[in-house]
Coordinates of C-alpha atoms and ligand atoms in Angstrom, one line a residue:
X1 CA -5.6 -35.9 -13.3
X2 CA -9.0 -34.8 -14.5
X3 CA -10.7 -35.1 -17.8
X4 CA -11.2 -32.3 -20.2
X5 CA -14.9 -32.9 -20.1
X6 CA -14.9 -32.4 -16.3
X7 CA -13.4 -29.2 -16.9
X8 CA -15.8 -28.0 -19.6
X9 CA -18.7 -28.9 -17.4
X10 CA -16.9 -26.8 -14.3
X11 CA -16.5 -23.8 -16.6
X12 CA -20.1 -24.2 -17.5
X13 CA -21.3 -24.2 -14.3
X14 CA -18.7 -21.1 -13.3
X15 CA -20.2 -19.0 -16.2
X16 CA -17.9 -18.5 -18.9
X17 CA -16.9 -15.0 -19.9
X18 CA -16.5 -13.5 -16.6
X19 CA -12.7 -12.7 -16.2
X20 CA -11.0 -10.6 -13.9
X21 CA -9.4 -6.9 -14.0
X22 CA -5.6 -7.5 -14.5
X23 CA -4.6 -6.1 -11.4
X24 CA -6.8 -8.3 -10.0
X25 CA -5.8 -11.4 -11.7
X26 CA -2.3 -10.4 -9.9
X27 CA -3.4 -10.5 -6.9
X28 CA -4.6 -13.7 -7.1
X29 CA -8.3 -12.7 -6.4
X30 CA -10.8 -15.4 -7.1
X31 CA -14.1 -13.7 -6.4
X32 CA -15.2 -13.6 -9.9
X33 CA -15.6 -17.2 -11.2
X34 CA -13.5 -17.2 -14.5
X35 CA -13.6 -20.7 -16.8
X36 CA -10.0 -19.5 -18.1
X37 CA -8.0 -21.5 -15.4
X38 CA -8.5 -25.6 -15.7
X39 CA -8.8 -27.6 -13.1
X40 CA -5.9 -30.4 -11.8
X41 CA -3.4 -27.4 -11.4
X42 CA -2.4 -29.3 -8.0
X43 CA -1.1 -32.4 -9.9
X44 CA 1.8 -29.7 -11.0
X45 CA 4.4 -29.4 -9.0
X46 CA 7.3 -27.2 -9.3
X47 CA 9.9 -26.6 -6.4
X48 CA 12.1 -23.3 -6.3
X49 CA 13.9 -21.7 -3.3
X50 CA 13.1 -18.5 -2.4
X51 CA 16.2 -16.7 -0.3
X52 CA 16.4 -18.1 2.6
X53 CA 13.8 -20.8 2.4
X54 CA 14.3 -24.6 1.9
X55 CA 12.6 -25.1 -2.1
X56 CA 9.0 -25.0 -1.4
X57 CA 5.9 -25.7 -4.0
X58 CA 5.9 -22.6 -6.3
X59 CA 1.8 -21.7 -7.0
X60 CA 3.1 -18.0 -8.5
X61 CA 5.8 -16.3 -7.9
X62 CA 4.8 -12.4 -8.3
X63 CA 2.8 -12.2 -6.3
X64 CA 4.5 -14.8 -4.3
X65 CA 2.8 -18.1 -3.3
X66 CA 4.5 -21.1 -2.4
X67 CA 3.4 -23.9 -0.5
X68 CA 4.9 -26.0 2.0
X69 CA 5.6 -30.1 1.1
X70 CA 3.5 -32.1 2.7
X71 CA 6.6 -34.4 4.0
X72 CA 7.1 -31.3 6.8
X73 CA 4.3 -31.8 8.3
X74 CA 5.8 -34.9 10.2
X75 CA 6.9 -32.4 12.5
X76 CA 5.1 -31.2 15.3
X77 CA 6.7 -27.3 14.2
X78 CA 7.0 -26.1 10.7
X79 CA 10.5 -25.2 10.3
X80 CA 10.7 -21.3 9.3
X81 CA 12.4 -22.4 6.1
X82 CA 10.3 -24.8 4.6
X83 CA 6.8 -22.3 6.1
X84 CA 4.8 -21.7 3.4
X85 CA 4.7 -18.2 2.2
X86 CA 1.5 -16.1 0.7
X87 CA 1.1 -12.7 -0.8
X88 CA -1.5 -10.6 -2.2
X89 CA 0.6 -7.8 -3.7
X90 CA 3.4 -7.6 -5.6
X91 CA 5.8 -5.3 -3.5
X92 CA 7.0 -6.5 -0.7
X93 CA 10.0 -4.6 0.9
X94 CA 12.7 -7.3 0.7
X95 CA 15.0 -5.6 3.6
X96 CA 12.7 -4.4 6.3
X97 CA 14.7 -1.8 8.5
X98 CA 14.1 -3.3 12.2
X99 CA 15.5 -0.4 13.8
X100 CA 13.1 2.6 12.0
X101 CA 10.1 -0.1 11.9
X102 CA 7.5 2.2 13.5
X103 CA 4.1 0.7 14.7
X104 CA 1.2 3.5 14.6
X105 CA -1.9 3.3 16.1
X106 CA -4.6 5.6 15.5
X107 CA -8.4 5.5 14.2
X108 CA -11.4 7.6 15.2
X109 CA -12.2 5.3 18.5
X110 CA -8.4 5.4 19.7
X111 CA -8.1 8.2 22.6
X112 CA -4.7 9.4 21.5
X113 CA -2.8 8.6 18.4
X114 CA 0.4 6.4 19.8
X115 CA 3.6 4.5 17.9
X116 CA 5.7 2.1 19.1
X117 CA 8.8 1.1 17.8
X118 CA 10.1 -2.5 17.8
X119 CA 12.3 -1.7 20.8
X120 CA 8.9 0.1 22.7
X121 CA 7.2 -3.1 21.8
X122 CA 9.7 -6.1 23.5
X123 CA 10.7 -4.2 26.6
X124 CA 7.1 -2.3 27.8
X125 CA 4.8 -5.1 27.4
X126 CA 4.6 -8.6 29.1
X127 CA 6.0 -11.3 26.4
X128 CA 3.8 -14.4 25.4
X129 CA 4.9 -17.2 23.6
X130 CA 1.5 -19.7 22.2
X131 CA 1.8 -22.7 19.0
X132 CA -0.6 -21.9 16.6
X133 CA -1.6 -23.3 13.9
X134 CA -1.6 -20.5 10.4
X135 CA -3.9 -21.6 7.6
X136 CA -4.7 -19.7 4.6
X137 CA -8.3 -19.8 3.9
X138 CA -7.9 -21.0 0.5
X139 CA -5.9 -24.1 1.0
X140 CA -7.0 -27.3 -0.9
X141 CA -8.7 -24.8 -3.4
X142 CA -6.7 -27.2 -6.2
X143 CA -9.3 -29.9 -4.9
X144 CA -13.0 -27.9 -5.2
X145 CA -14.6 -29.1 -8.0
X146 CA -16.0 -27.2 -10.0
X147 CA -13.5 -25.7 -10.1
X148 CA -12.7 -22.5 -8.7
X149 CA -10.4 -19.6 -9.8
X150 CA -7.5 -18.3 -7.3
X151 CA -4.1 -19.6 -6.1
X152 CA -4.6 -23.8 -6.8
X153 CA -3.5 -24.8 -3.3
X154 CA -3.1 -28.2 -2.7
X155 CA -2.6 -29.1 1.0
X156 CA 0.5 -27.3 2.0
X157 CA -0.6 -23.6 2.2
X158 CA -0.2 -23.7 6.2
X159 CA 2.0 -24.3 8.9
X160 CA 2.4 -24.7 12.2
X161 CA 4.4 -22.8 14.7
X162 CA 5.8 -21.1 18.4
X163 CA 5.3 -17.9 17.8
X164 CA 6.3 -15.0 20.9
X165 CA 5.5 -11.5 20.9
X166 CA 3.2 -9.0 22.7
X167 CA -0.8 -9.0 23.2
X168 CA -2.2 -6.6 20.8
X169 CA -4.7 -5.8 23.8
X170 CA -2.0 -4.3 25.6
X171 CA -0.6 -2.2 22.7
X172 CA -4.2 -1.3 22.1
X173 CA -5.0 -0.2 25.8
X174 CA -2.3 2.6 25.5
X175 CA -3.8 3.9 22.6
X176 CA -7.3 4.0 24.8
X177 CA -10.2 1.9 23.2
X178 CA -12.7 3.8 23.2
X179 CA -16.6 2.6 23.6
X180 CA -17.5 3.4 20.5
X181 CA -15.1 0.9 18.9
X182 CA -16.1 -1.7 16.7
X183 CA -13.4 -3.0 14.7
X184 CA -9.8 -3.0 14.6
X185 CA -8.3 -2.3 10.8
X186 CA -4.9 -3.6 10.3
X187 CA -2.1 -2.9 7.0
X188 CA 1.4 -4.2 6.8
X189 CA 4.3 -2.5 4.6
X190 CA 3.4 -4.5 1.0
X191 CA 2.0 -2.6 -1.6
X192 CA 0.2 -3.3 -5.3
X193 CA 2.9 -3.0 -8.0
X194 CA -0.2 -1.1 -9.9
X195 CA -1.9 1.7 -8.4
X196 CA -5.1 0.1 -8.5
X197 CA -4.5 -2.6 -6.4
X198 CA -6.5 -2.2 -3.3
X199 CA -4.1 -1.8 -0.5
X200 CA -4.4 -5.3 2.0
X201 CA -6.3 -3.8 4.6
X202 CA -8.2 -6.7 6.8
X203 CA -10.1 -5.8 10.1
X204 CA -11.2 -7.3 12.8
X205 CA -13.8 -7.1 15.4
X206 CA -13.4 -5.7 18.8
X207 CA -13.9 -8.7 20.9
X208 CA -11.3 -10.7 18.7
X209 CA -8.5 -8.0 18.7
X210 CA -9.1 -7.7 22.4
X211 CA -8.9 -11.4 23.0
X212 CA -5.5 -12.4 25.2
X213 CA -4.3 -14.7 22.2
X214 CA -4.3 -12.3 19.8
X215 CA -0.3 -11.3 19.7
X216 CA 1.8 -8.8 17.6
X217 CA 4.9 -11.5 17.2
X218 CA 8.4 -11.1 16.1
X219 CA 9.7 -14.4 16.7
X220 CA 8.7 -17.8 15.2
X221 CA 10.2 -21.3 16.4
X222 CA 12.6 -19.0 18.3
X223 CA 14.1 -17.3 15.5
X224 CA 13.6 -13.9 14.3
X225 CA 10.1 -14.0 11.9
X226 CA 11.8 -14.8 7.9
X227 CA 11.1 -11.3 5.8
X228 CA 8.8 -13.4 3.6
X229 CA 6.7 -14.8 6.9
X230 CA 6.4 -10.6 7.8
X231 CA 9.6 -9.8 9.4
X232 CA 9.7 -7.5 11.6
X233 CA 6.3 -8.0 13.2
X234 CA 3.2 -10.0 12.2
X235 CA -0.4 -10.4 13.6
X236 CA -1.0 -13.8 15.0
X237 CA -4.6 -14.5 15.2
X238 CA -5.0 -17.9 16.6
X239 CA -7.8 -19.8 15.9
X240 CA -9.1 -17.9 13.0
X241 CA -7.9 -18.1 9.4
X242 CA -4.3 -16.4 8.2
X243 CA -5.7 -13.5 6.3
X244 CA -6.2 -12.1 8.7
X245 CA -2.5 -12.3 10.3
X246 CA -0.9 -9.2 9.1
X247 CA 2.8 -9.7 8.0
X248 CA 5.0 -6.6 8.4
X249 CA 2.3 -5.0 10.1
X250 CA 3.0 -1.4 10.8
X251 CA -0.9 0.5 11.0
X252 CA -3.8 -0.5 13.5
X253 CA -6.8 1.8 13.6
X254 CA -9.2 1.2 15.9
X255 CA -12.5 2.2 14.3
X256 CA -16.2 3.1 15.3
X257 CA -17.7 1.8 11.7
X258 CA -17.1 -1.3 9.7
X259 CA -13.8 -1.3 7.1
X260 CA -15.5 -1.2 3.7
X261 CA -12.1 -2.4 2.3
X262 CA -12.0 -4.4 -0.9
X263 CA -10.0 -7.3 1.0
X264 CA -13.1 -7.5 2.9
X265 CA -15.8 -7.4 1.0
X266 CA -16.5 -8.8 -1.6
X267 CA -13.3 -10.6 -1.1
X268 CA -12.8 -13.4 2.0
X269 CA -16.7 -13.9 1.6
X270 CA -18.4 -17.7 2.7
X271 CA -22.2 -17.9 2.1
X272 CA -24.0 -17.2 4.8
X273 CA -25.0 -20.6 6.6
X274 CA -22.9 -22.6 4.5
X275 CA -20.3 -23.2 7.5
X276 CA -22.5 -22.7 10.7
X277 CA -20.0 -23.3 13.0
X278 CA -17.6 -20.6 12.3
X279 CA -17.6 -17.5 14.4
X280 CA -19.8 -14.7 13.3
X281 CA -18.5 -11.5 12.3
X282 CA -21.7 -9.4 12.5
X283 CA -20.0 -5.8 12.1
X284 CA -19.9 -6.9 8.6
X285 CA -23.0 -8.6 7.9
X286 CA -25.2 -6.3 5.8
X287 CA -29.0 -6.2 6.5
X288 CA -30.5 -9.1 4.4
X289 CA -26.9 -9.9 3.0
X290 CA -26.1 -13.5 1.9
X291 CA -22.3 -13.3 3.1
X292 CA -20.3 -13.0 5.8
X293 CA -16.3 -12.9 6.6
X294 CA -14.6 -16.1 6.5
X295 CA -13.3 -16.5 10.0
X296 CA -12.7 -19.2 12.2
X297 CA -10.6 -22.4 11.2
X298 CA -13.4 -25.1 10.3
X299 CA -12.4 -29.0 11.9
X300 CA -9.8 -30.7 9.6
X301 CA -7.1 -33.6 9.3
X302 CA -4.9 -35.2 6.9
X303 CA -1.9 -37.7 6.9
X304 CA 1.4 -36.7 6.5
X305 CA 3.5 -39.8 6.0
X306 CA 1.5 -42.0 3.3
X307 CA 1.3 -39.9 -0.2
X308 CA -1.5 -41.4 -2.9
X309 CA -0.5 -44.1 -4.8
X310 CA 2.2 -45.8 -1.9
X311 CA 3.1 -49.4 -2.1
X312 CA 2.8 -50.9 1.6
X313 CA 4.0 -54.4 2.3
X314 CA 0.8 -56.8 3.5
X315 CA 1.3 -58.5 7.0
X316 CA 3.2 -55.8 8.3
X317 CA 2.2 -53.0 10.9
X318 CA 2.5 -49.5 9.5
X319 CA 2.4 -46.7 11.6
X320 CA 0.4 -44.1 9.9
X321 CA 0.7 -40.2 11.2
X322 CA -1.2 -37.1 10.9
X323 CA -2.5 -33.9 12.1
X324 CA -5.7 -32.5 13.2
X325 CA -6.9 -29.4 13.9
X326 CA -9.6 -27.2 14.6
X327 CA -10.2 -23.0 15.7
X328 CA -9.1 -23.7 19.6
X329 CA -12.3 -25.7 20.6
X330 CA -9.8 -28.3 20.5
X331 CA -9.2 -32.0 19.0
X332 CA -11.2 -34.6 20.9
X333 CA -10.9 -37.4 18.6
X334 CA -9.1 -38.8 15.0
X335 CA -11.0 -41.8 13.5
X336 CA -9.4 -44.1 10.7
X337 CA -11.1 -46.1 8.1
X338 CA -9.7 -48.9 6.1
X339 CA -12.9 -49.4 4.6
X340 CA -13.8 -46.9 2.6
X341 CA -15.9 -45.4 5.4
X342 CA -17.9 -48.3 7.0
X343 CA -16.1 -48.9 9.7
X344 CA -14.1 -46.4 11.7
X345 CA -11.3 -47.3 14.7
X346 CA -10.1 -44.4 17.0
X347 CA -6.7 -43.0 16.1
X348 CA -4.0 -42.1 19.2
X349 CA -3.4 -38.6 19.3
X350 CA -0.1 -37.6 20.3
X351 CA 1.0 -34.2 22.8
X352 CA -1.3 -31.5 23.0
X353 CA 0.9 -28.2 22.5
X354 CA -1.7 -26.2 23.1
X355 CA -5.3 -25.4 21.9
X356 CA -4.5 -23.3 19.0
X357 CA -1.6 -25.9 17.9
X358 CA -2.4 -28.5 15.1
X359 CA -2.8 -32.1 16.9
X360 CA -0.4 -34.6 15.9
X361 CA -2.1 -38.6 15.7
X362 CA -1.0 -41.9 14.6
X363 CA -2.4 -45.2 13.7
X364 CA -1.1 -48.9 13.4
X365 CA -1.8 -49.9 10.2
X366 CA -1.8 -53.5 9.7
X367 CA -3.1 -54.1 5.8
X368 CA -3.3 -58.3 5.3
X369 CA -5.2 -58.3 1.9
X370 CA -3.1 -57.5 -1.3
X371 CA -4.0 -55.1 -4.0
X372 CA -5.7 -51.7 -3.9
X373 CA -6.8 -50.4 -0.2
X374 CA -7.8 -47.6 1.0
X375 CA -7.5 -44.6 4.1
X376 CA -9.6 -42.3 5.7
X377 CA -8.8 -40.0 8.7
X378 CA -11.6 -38.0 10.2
X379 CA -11.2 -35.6 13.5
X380 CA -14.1 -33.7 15.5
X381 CA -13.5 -31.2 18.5
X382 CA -14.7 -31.0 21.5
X383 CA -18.0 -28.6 20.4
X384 CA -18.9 -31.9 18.3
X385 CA -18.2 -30.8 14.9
X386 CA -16.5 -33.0 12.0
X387 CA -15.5 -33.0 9.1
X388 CA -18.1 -33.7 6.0
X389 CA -17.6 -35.9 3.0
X390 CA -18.7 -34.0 0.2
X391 CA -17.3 -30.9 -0.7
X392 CA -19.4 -27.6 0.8
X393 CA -18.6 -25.5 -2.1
X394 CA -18.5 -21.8 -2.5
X395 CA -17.4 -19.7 -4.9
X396 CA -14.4 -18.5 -3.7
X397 CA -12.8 -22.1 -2.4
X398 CA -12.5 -21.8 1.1
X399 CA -12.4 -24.2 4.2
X400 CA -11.7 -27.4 2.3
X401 CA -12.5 -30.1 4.7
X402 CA -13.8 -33.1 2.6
X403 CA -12.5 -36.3 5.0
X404 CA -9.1 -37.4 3.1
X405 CA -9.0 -40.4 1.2
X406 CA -5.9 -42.0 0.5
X407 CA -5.3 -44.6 -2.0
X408 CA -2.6 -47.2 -1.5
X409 CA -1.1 -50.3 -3.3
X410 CA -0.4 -53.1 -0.9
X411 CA 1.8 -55.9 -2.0
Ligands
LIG501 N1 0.8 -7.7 4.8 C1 0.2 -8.8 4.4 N2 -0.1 -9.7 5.3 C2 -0.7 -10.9 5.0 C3 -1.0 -11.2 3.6 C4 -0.7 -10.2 2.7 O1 -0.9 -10.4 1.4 N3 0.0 -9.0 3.1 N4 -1.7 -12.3 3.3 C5 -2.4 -13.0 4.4 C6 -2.8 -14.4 4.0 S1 -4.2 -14.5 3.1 C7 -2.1 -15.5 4.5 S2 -2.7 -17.0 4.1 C8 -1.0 -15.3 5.4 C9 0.2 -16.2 5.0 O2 1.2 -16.2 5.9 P1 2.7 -16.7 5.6 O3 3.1 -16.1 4.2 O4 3.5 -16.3 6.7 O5 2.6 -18.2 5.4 O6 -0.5 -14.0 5.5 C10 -1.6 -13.1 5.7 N5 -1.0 -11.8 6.0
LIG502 MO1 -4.7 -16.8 2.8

């Protein structure tokens, strides 16, 4: 896929000799660019089953990171099975007790210290049901070139899905919020095989934990959530990126100061101004810093039923599908071009399942010359953004959204 020399001049440009801590190698970290990992992982593709899921694209296995084939994403829902599956530690309880599952809630701005147990949780709180769309901050990271160390996503590492549960607002509020609150700190059961693993800790701030479609969820697509998508109970944070949806989530703190965590800062780190339309997370913006959380989902699409290289038959109508999607701002529009990027014809988009839901589109594709051809899909929202065409890179290789490009034979 790529050329040694291509690699030589990404490790170049990453600074060679920097490597990582092994614990943190384990954990897949990426913040430190390392010239040991070469570029084109992507182009490998192995497929194991994990227990209970349909064989997925394995990335690494402890931790575990496997990605979802692209061919799923046909469907308007992910099926649980075939949902793609990431971990930062190693330990992950494989039989989560549903009925001793304890939820605590705590923290220096909560009035009273409260827990909730998963039977507390479905019958004292009204139950919401939203589609969202989960997507790993990292995804496409196989594509940035240079290259970047971390897990070498291609473009499976999300999924979309119905997930039901209870607002997090409403847990919260019998805890008491107080005024002093600023974020909301959030762990799940999974721990670091090595001691010196930082423990995944993510926060969030106020307003976003507050917000009504922010849910605590134990069902996904209807079915109970699979143990490696968080069973019992996972955060569902639509709109912003899945780090921060805590699988097997059992501590909140609500907290008057900023979490100094590892897992947010320096990891989960953009440039500051490099992705101006993503929400601002100002708790943990130092004074004259140059980074800031990743947080919202940038504008995005891709196809789903034409795969690089495909032989289409001239003279005949193809109908081409994808999906769009955005942080909630919503889909307005999918544009296709067949040439390379001149021209661009408005795609149909299909049933809007809601605003935090991927958006599915399609496009009759009617090729008449034979020989190599090209497609492009390109989607922007309703606040006017798009998507750009040359990479916006940064070092840890997050919100890929380079318009796709898809190379076809027609014959
Ligand atoms: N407890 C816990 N929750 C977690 C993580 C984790 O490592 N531990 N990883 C987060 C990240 S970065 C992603 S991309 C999503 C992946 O969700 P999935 O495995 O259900 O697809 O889980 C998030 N929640
Ligand atoms: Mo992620």
């Amino acid at each position: 896929m790529k050329q040694r020399r291509d690699f030589l001049k990404a490790a170049g440009a990453a600074g060679a000799g920097l490597t990582l801590p092994a614990w943190a190698q384990a954990a897949g970290l990426f913040d430190i660019p390392t010239p040991t990992l070469p570029s084109g992982d992507v182009a490998e593709s192995v497929l194991h089953a994990l227990p209970g899921k349909k064989p997925l694209i394995k990335r690494t296995y402890r931790p575990t990171n496997y990605e979802t084939p692209v061919e799923y994403f046909n469907e308007a829902l992910t099926p649980n099975d075939a949902f793609f599956v990431r971990w930062h530690l190693a330990d992950i309880p494989q039989a989560p007790d549903e009925k001793n599952w304890k939820l605590k809630i705590g923290g220096d701005a909560a009035d009273t210290p409260a827990e909730f147990s998963m039977q507390d949780l479905k019958t004292q709180f009204e139950q919401v049901e939203l589609v969202a769309l989960c997507l790993c901050s990292g995804n496409r990271r196989g594509f940035f070139e240079p290259h970047v160390p971390g897990v070498e996503w291609s473009y499976g590492a999300m999924g979309n899905a119905r997930w039901k549960g209870v607002r997090l607002k409403d847990v919260l509020a019998k805890a008491g919020v107080k005024k002093e609150a600023i974020e909301v700190s959030l762990n799940g059961a999974d721990k670091g095989s090595l001691d010196k693993t930082p423990d995944f800790i993510k926060s969030l701030p106020v307003w976003k934990a507050l917000d009504d479609n922010t849910i605590l969820a134990w069902e996904m697509n209807g079915q109970p959530l699979p143990v490696h998508n968080g069973y019992p109970l996972r955060l569902v944070v639509p709109g912003w990126t899945a780090t921060y949806w805590t699988k097997m989530i059992d501590e909140i703190n609500i907290i008057s100061k900023p979490w100094s965590g590892f897992w947010m800062n320096p990891a989960y780190r953009v440039p500051l101004g490099k992705f101006p339309a993503i929400d601002r997370f100002v708790s943990q913006e130092a004074p004259g810093g140059t980074n800031t959380p990743i947080t919202s989902i940038v504008v995005n699409s891709m196809f789903t039923n034409i795969q690089p290289g495909a032989k289409l038959a001239s003279g005949r109508t193809h109908v081409l599908k994808g999906i769009a999607w955005d942080d909630g701002r919503g889909i307005v529009l999918v544009e296709v071009s067949e040439d390379g990027g001149r021209s661009w014809r408005d795609a149909k988009l299909e049933k809007d399942l809601g605003k935090y839901s991927w958006r599915q589109f399609s496009y009759p594709y009617t090729p008449r010359k034979r020989g190599a051809a090209s497609v492009m899909a390109r989607a922007t929202n309703a606040a006017g953004n798009t998507q750009t065409f040359s990479l916006i890179w940064n070092p840890a290789g997050y919100n890929h959204n380079v318009v796709q490009k898809v190379d076809l034979h027609i014959a």
